[in-house]
């Protein structure tokens, strides 16, 4: 298995804000934050800094979601103040699709996407015509296909980039068949396919280890850092800045290293 050998470069520590160029006024209520997150590791990390924020006079409520759509809808609607579950390419794609103006308030960690299998132990053991499950949302599907290309299993059109789909495959020597599945369901179908490309925040709760169980692991070049997303105009609110500072702390860094010693999660600050 190809292991993750280096952390994400320092260039990914800070992202340029995405969204419209003209900021709106902040809508964050003073001293209160409601943040949406997928359970692991995002909600866990948020709960880790609750007391730190409380000491600064900020009450943090963590709202858990199990999908990739509702948390962004909730931020746009103002039902929550921020979310922590997605990477920047996904947010940009979502903004374009929905006409939202979500922006990045700070990058926290990367979860390498991984090709897993319960049927084979090595890439070369994948049979001709093997069925590979991949996420069906546009950004993560492209990310999965890029991973398969990096593994030498397929080739893609050069211009396809992070929005690649199976239609962009130009070479497929093993005649792999792609099964497009909702990202959250991929761990459940892993036993029904020959292999599956699974996002970290769904692989980890399913007990999958990138280093121990992965056939191929995304490398250090990953641009998919998980971010705090807010409505444009809220990124400079004191409460949001305090949240990002707490998450980009040595306390969180050490917790991630201890909880995920096999690099399922890597801090980027």
mmCIF file of C-alpha atoms in Angstrom:
data_model
loop_
_atom_site.group_PDB
_atom_site.id
_atom_site.type_symbol
_atom_site.label_atom_id
_atom_site.label_comp_id
_atom_site.label_asym_id
_atom_site.label_seq_id
_atom_site.Cartn_x
_atom_site.Cartn_y
_atom_site.Cartn_z
ATOM 1 C CA UNK A 1 0.000 0.000 0.000
ATOM 2 C CA UNK A 2 1.191 3.470 -0.786
ATOM 3 C CA UNK A 3 1.268 5.380 2.512
ATOM 4 C CA UNK A 4 0.765 9.035 3.163
ATOM 5 C CA UNK A 5 4.364 10.116 3.624
ATOM 6 C CA UNK A 6 4.128 13.820 4.274
ATOM 7 C CA UNK A 7 1.725 16.360 5.629
ATOM 8 C CA UNK A 8 0.004 18.943 3.494
ATOM 9 C CA UNK A 9 2.238 21.846 2.569
ATOM 10 C CA UNK A 10 2.106 25.109 4.437
ATOM 11 C CA UNK A 11 0.631 26.735 1.372
ATOM 12 C CA UNK A 12 -2.675 25.121 2.260
ATOM 13 C CA UNK A 13 -2.842 26.588 5.728
ATOM 14 C CA UNK A 14 -4.742 29.635 4.556
ATOM 15 C CA UNK A 15 -7.240 29.688 1.728
ATOM 16 C CA UNK A 16 -8.432 32.753 -0.109
ATOM 17 C CA UNK A 17 -12.012 33.483 0.728
ATOM 18 C CA UNK A 18 -14.505 32.264 -1.874
ATOM 19 C CA UNK A 19 -17.840 33.852 -2.724
ATOM 20 C CA UNK A 20 -18.959 37.238 -3.871
ATOM 21 C CA UNK A 21 -16.472 40.070 -3.695
ATOM 22 C CA UNK A 22 -18.741 42.426 -1.797
ATOM 23 C CA UNK A 23 -19.179 41.278 1.783
ATOM 24 C CA UNK A 24 -22.466 41.538 3.661
ATOM 25 C CA UNK A 25 -22.752 42.605 7.284
ATOM 26 C CA UNK A 26 -22.176 39.916 9.907
ATOM 27 C CA UNK A 27 -25.259 38.065 11.128
ATOM 28 C CA UNK A 28 -23.509 36.286 14.012
ATOM 29 C CA UNK A 29 -25.185 36.813 17.390
ATOM 30 C CA UNK A 30 -22.730 38.094 19.996
ATOM 31 C CA UNK A 31 -21.373 35.345 22.235
ATOM 32 C CA UNK A 32 -23.262 32.519 20.517
ATOM 33 C CA UNK A 33 -22.218 30.060 17.823
ATOM 34 C CA UNK A 34 -24.132 27.194 16.246
ATOM 35 C CA UNK A 35 -21.903 25.066 14.025
ATOM 36 C CA UNK A 36 -22.931 22.089 11.905
ATOM 37 C CA UNK A 37 -20.598 19.133 11.432
ATOM 38 C CA UNK A 38 -20.433 15.506 10.424
ATOM 39 C CA UNK A 39 -19.837 13.341 13.511
ATOM 40 C CA UNK A 40 -16.241 12.156 13.138
ATOM 41 C CA UNK A 41 -13.818 13.814 13.293
ATOM 42 C CA UNK A 42 -15.487 17.205 12.827
ATOM 43 C CA UNK A 43 -18.023 17.219 15.655
ATOM 44 C CA UNK A 44 -15.458 15.613 17.964
ATOM 45 C CA UNK A 45 -12.940 18.352 17.243
ATOM 46 C CA UNK A 46 -15.541 21.076 17.765
ATOM 47 C CA UNK A 47 -16.581 19.587 21.103
ATOM 48 C CA UNK A 48 -12.920 19.553 22.097
ATOM 49 C CA UNK A 49 -12.788 23.371 22.019
ATOM 50 C CA UNK A 50 -16.157 24.101 23.633
ATOM 51 C CA UNK A 51 -14.663 24.958 27.016
ATOM 52 C CA UNK A 52 -11.955 27.107 25.427
ATOM 53 C CA UNK A 53 -14.594 29.184 23.677
ATOM 54 C CA UNK A 54 -16.727 29.280 26.817
ATOM 55 C CA UNK A 55 -13.784 30.875 28.619
ATOM 56 C CA UNK A 56 -13.917 33.628 25.988
ATOM 57 C CA UNK A 57 -17.632 34.162 26.530
ATOM 58 C CA UNK A 58 -18.800 32.174 23.497
ATOM 59 C CA UNK A 59 -21.387 29.406 23.806
ATOM 60 C CA UNK A 60 -20.786 26.811 21.092
ATOM 61 C CA UNK A 61 -23.560 24.442 20.042
ATOM 62 C CA UNK A 62 -22.574 21.596 17.708
ATOM 63 C CA UNK A 63 -25.293 20.326 15.360
ATOM 64 C CA UNK A 64 -24.530 16.977 13.748
ATOM 65 C CA UNK A 65 -25.387 16.149 10.128
ATOM 66 C CA UNK A 66 -24.847 12.921 8.217
ATOM 67 C CA UNK A 67 -24.924 14.221 4.644
ATOM 68 C CA UNK A 68 -23.060 16.744 2.502
ATOM 69 C CA UNK A 69 -25.995 18.938 1.432
ATOM 70 C CA UNK A 70 -28.036 19.905 4.484
ATOM 71 C CA UNK A 71 -25.155 21.623 6.368
ATOM 72 C CA UNK A 72 -24.643 24.126 3.530
ATOM 73 C CA UNK A 73 -28.371 24.718 3.131
ATOM 74 C CA UNK A 74 -28.562 25.396 6.871
ATOM 75 C CA UNK A 75 -25.743 27.968 6.770
ATOM 76 C CA UNK A 76 -27.254 29.741 3.785
ATOM 77 C CA UNK A 77 -30.648 29.860 5.509
ATOM 78 C CA UNK A 78 -29.114 31.192 8.725
ATOM 79 C CA UNK A 79 -30.223 28.166 10.748
ATOM 80 C CA UNK A 80 -26.605 27.647 11.793
ATOM 81 C CA UNK A 81 -23.694 30.091 11.799
ATOM 82 C CA UNK A 82 -21.033 27.876 10.226
ATOM 83 C CA UNK A 83 -20.250 24.338 9.243
ATOM 84 C CA UNK A 84 -17.207 22.107 9.396
ATOM 85 C CA UNK A 85 -17.319 19.071 7.132
ATOM 86 C CA UNK A 86 -16.224 20.028 3.618
ATOM 87 C CA UNK A 87 -13.202 20.978 1.569
ATOM 88 C CA UNK A 88 -12.851 24.117 -0.528
ATOM 89 C CA UNK A 89 -13.406 22.542 -3.980
ATOM 90 C CA UNK A 90 -16.701 21.064 -2.762
ATOM 91 C CA UNK A 91 -17.838 24.409 -1.324
ATOM 92 C CA UNK A 92 -16.956 26.239 -4.534
ATOM 93 C CA UNK A 93 -18.906 23.687 -6.560
ATOM 94 C CA UNK A 94 -21.867 23.973 -4.195
ATOM 95 C CA UNK A 95 -21.846 27.774 -4.441
ATOM 96 C CA UNK A 96 -21.975 27.604 -8.219
ATOM 97 C CA UNK A 97 -24.747 25.029 -8.228
ATOM 98 C CA UNK A 98 -26.977 26.696 -5.620
ATOM 99 C CA UNK A 99 -26.031 30.353 -6.046
ATOM 100 C CA UNK A 100 -24.873 30.497 -2.435
ATOM 101 C CA UNK A 101 -22.154 32.798 -1.079
ATOM 102 C CA UNK A 102 -20.370 30.565 1.399
ATOM 103 C CA UNK A 103 -16.747 31.442 2.125
ATOM 104 C CA UNK A 104 -13.798 29.829 3.844
ATOM 105 C CA UNK A 105 -13.000 31.155 7.320
ATOM 106 C CA UNK A 106 -10.003 28.853 7.880
ATOM 107 C CA UNK A 107 -8.482 25.463 7.022
ATOM 108 C CA UNK A 108 -8.167 22.860 9.776
ATOM 109 C CA UNK A 109 -7.253 19.395 8.510
ATOM 110 C CA UNK A 110 -7.175 17.029 5.571
ATOM 111 C CA UNK A 111 -8.642 13.524 5.494
ATOM 112 C CA UNK A 112 -6.919 11.595 2.720
ATOM 113 C CA UNK A 113 -9.442 9.869 0.476
ATOM 114 C CA UNK A 114 -8.604 6.184 0.189
ATOM 115 C CA UNK A 115 -9.295 3.172 -2.038
ATOM 116 C CA UNK A 116 -10.464 0.350 0.246
ATOM 117 C CA UNK A 117 -11.335 -3.278 -0.417
ATOM 118 C CA UNK A 118 -12.569 -6.249 1.584
ATOM 119 C CA UNK A 119 -11.836 -8.652 -1.275
ATOM 120 C CA UNK A 120 -8.211 -7.952 -2.232
ATOM 121 C CA UNK A 121 -5.112 -6.808 -0.396
ATOM 122 C CA UNK A 122 -3.155 -5.223 -3.261
ATOM 123 C CA UNK A 123 -3.967 -3.080 -6.283
ATOM 124 C CA UNK A 124 -2.613 -5.688 -8.663
ATOM 125 C CA UNK A 125 -5.090 -8.237 -7.295
ATOM 126 C CA UNK A 126 -8.057 -6.299 -8.694
ATOM 127 C CA UNK A 127 -9.546 -8.495 -11.409
ATOM 128 C CA UNK A 128 -10.445 -7.471 -14.938
ATOM 129 C CA UNK A 129 -13.913 -5.933 -14.830
ATOM 130 C CA UNK A 130 -13.732 -5.195 -11.093
ATOM 131 C CA UNK A 131 -16.521 -2.990 -9.744
ATOM 132 C CA UNK A 132 -15.330 0.173 -7.990
ATOM 133 C CA UNK A 133 -17.741 2.292 -5.945
ATOM 134 C CA UNK A 134 -17.083 6.045 -5.982
ATOM 135 C CA UNK A 135 -18.883 9.087 -4.480
ATOM 136 C CA UNK A 136 -21.666 10.439 -6.684
ATOM 137 C CA UNK A 137 -21.341 14.144 -5.790
ATOM 138 C CA UNK A 138 -19.440 16.086 -8.481
ATOM 139 C CA UNK A 139 -16.391 17.173 -6.492
ATOM 140 C CA UNK A 140 -15.699 13.964 -4.606
ATOM 141 C CA UNK A 141 -16.335 11.870 -7.702
ATOM 142 C CA UNK A 142 -13.601 13.792 -9.491
ATOM 143 C CA UNK A 143 -11.343 13.412 -6.470
ATOM 144 C CA UNK A 144 -11.945 9.649 -6.456
ATOM 145 C CA UNK A 145 -11.160 9.314 -10.152
ATOM 146 C CA UNK A 146 -7.972 11.347 -9.724
ATOM 147 C CA UNK A 147 -6.982 8.942 -6.955
ATOM 148 C CA UNK A 148 -7.550 5.958 -9.264
ATOM 149 C CA UNK A 149 -5.472 7.703 -11.907
ATOM 150 C CA UNK A 150 -2.659 8.324 -9.404
ATOM 151 C CA UNK A 151 -2.836 4.613 -8.562
ATOM 152 C CA UNK A 152 -2.232 3.785 -12.222
ATOM 153 C CA UNK A 153 -5.607 2.124 -12.708
ATOM 154 C CA UNK A 154 -7.073 4.614 -15.211
ATOM 155 C CA UNK A 155 -6.169 7.688 -17.246
ATOM 156 C CA UNK A 156 -8.331 10.808 -17.521
ATOM 157 C CA UNK A 157 -8.659 13.625 -20.015
ATOM 158 C CA UNK A 158 -6.088 16.257 -19.079
ATOM 159 C CA UNK A 159 -8.712 18.982 -18.896
ATOM 160 C CA UNK A 160 -11.073 17.010 -16.641
ATOM 161 C CA UNK A 161 -9.427 18.037 -13.374
ATOM 162 C CA UNK A 162 -11.307 17.870 -10.087
ATOM 163 C CA UNK A 163 -14.687 17.688 -11.824
ATOM 164 C CA UNK A 164 -13.848 14.486 -13.719
ATOM 165 C CA UNK A 165 -16.573 11.877 -14.267
ATOM 166 C CA UNK A 166 -16.379 8.324 -15.645
ATOM 167 C CA UNK A 167 -17.049 9.867 -19.068
ATOM 168 C CA UNK A 168 -13.588 11.462 -18.871
ATOM 169 C CA UNK A 169 -11.778 8.126 -18.568
ATOM 170 C CA UNK A 170 -9.505 7.673 -21.587
ATOM 171 C CA UNK A 171 -7.691 4.505 -20.538
ATOM 172 C CA UNK A 172 -9.035 1.667 -18.414
ATOM 173 C CA UNK A 173 -6.799 -1.364 -18.907
ATOM 174 C CA UNK A 174 -8.573 -3.427 -16.231
ATOM 175 C CA UNK A 175 -12.013 -2.538 -17.636
ATOM 176 C CA UNK A 176 -13.070 -1.280 -14.228
ATOM 177 C CA UNK A 177 -16.778 -0.665 -13.750
ATOM 178 C CA UNK A 178 -17.775 2.383 -11.724
ATOM 179 C CA UNK A 179 -20.723 2.369 -9.340
ATOM 180 C CA UNK A 180 -21.692 5.887 -8.306
ATOM 181 C CA UNK A 181 -22.970 5.897 -4.715
ATOM 182 C CA UNK A 182 -23.863 8.578 -2.164
ATOM 183 C CA UNK A 183 -20.691 9.200 -0.161
ATOM 184 C CA UNK A 184 -22.284 8.358 3.200
ATOM 185 C CA UNK A 185 -23.340 4.913 1.920
ATOM 186 C CA UNK A 186 -19.931 3.830 0.608
ATOM 187 C CA UNK A 187 -18.771 2.001 3.778
ATOM 188 C CA UNK A 188 -22.008 -0.004 3.768
ATOM 189 C CA UNK A 189 -21.558 -1.178 0.169
ATOM 190 C CA UNK A 190 -17.844 -1.930 0.495
ATOM 191 C CA UNK A 191 -18.499 -5.647 0.907
ATOM 192 C CA UNK A 192 -20.702 -5.726 -2.189
ATOM 193 C CA UNK A 193 -18.103 -4.308 -4.602
ATOM 194 C CA UNK A 194 -14.491 -5.128 -5.344
ATOM 195 C CA UNK A 195 -13.261 -1.808 -3.949
ATOM 196 C CA UNK A 196 -14.547 1.633 -2.992
ATOM 197 C CA UNK A 197 -13.084 5.115 -2.733
ATOM 198 C CA UNK A 198 -14.264 6.472 0.620
ATOM 199 C CA UNK A 199 -13.977 9.892 2.262
ATOM 200 C CA UNK A 200 -12.291 9.979 5.644
ATOM 201 C CA UNK A 201 -15.253 11.250 7.642
ATOM 202 C CA UNK A 202 -17.228 8.170 6.566
ATOM 203 C CA UNK A 203 -14.351 5.682 6.585
ATOM 204 C CA UNK A 204 -13.231 6.504 10.119
ATOM 205 C CA UNK A 205 -16.574 5.789 11.892
ATOM 206 C CA UNK A 206 -16.748 2.536 9.908
ATOM 207 C CA UNK A 207 -13.488 1.443 11.516
ATOM 208 C CA UNK A 208 -11.382 1.728 8.360
ATOM 209 C CA UNK A 209 -7.753 2.795 8.677
ATOM 210 C CA UNK A 210 -6.081 4.507 5.725
ATOM 211 C CA UNK A 211 -2.663 3.128 6.581
ATOM 212 C CA UNK A 212 -3.742 -0.369 7.619
ATOM 213 C CA UNK A 213 -6.663 -1.059 5.285
ATOM 214 C CA UNK A 214 -6.129 1.155 2.246
ATOM 215 C CA UNK A 215 -5.044 -0.159 -1.142
ATOM 216 C CA UNK A 216 -4.003 3.351 -2.155
ATOM 217 C CA UNK A 217 -3.960 6.588 -0.156
ATOM 218 C CA UNK A 218 -4.176 10.168 -1.418
ATOM 219 C CA UNK A 219 -0.792 11.866 -1.255
ATOM 220 C CA UNK A 220 0.591 15.100 0.124
ATOM 221 C CA UNK A 221 -0.481 17.067 -2.958
ATOM 222 C CA UNK A 222 -4.120 17.012 -1.832
ATOM 223 C CA UNK A 223 -5.908 20.375 -2.154
ATOM 224 C CA UNK A 224 -8.844 19.037 -0.152
ATOM 225 C CA UNK A 225 -8.343 20.686 3.228
ATOM 226 C CA UNK A 226 -11.433 20.685 5.446
ATOM 227 C CA UNK A 227 -12.575 24.206 6.280
ATOM 228 C CA UNK A 228 -14.888 26.285 8.432
ATOM 229 C CA UNK A 229 -17.544 27.593 6.020
ATOM 230 C CA UNK A 230 -19.722 30.641 6.722
ATOM 231 C CA UNK A 231 -21.933 33.039 4.815
ATOM 232 C CA UNK A 232 -19.952 35.849 3.223
ATOM 233 C CA UNK A 233 -19.818 38.704 5.722
ATOM 234 C CA UNK A 234 -19.476 36.430 8.754
ATOM 235 C CA UNK A 235 -15.842 35.393 8.272
ATOM 236 C CA UNK A 236 -14.557 38.388 10.246
ATOM 237 C CA UNK A 237 -17.035 38.077 13.122
ATOM 238 C CA UNK A 238 -15.144 37.835 16.443
ATOM 239 C CA UNK A 239 -16.922 34.578 17.273
ATOM 240 C CA UNK A 240 -15.830 32.950 14.009
ATOM 241 C CA UNK A 241 -12.265 34.183 14.389
ATOM 242 C CA UNK A 242 -12.195 32.791 17.923
ATOM 243 C CA UNK A 243 -13.529 29.456 16.662
ATOM 244 C CA UNK A 244 -10.860 29.168 13.970
ATOM 245 C CA UNK A 245 -8.129 30.159 16.432
ATOM 246 C CA UNK A 246 -9.292 27.494 18.881
ATOM 247 C CA UNK A 247 -9.368 24.854 16.155
ATOM 248 C CA UNK A 248 -5.918 25.827 14.854
ATOM 249 C CA UNK A 249 -4.389 25.307 18.285
ATOM 250 C CA UNK A 250 -1.652 23.047 19.583
ATOM 251 C CA UNK A 251 -4.312 21.306 21.677
ATOM 252 C CA UNK A 252 -6.195 20.237 18.573
ATOM 253 C CA UNK A 253 -3.010 19.359 16.686
ATOM 254 C CA UNK A 254 -1.876 17.015 19.474
ATOM 255 C CA UNK A 255 -5.351 15.488 19.800
ATOM 256 C CA UNK A 256 -5.423 14.697 16.065
ATOM 257 C CA UNK A 257 -1.951 13.122 16.176
ATOM 258 C CA UNK A 258 -2.920 10.970 19.171
ATOM 259 C CA UNK A 259 -6.369 9.990 17.891
ATOM 260 C CA UNK A 260 -5.241 9.294 14.310
ATOM 261 C CA UNK A 261 -1.663 7.990 14.438
ATOM 262 C CA UNK A 262 -2.089 6.308 11.049
ATOM 263 C CA UNK A 263 -2.745 9.598 9.238
ATOM 264 C CA UNK A 264 -6.474 9.184 8.689
ATOM 265 C CA UNK A 265 -6.620 12.855 9.700
ATOM 266 C CA UNK A 266 -3.730 15.319 9.301
ATOM 267 C CA UNK A 267 -3.689 18.844 10.776
ATOM 268 C CA UNK A 268 -2.672 21.544 8.280
ATOM 269 C CA UNK A 269 -1.862 24.420 10.621
#
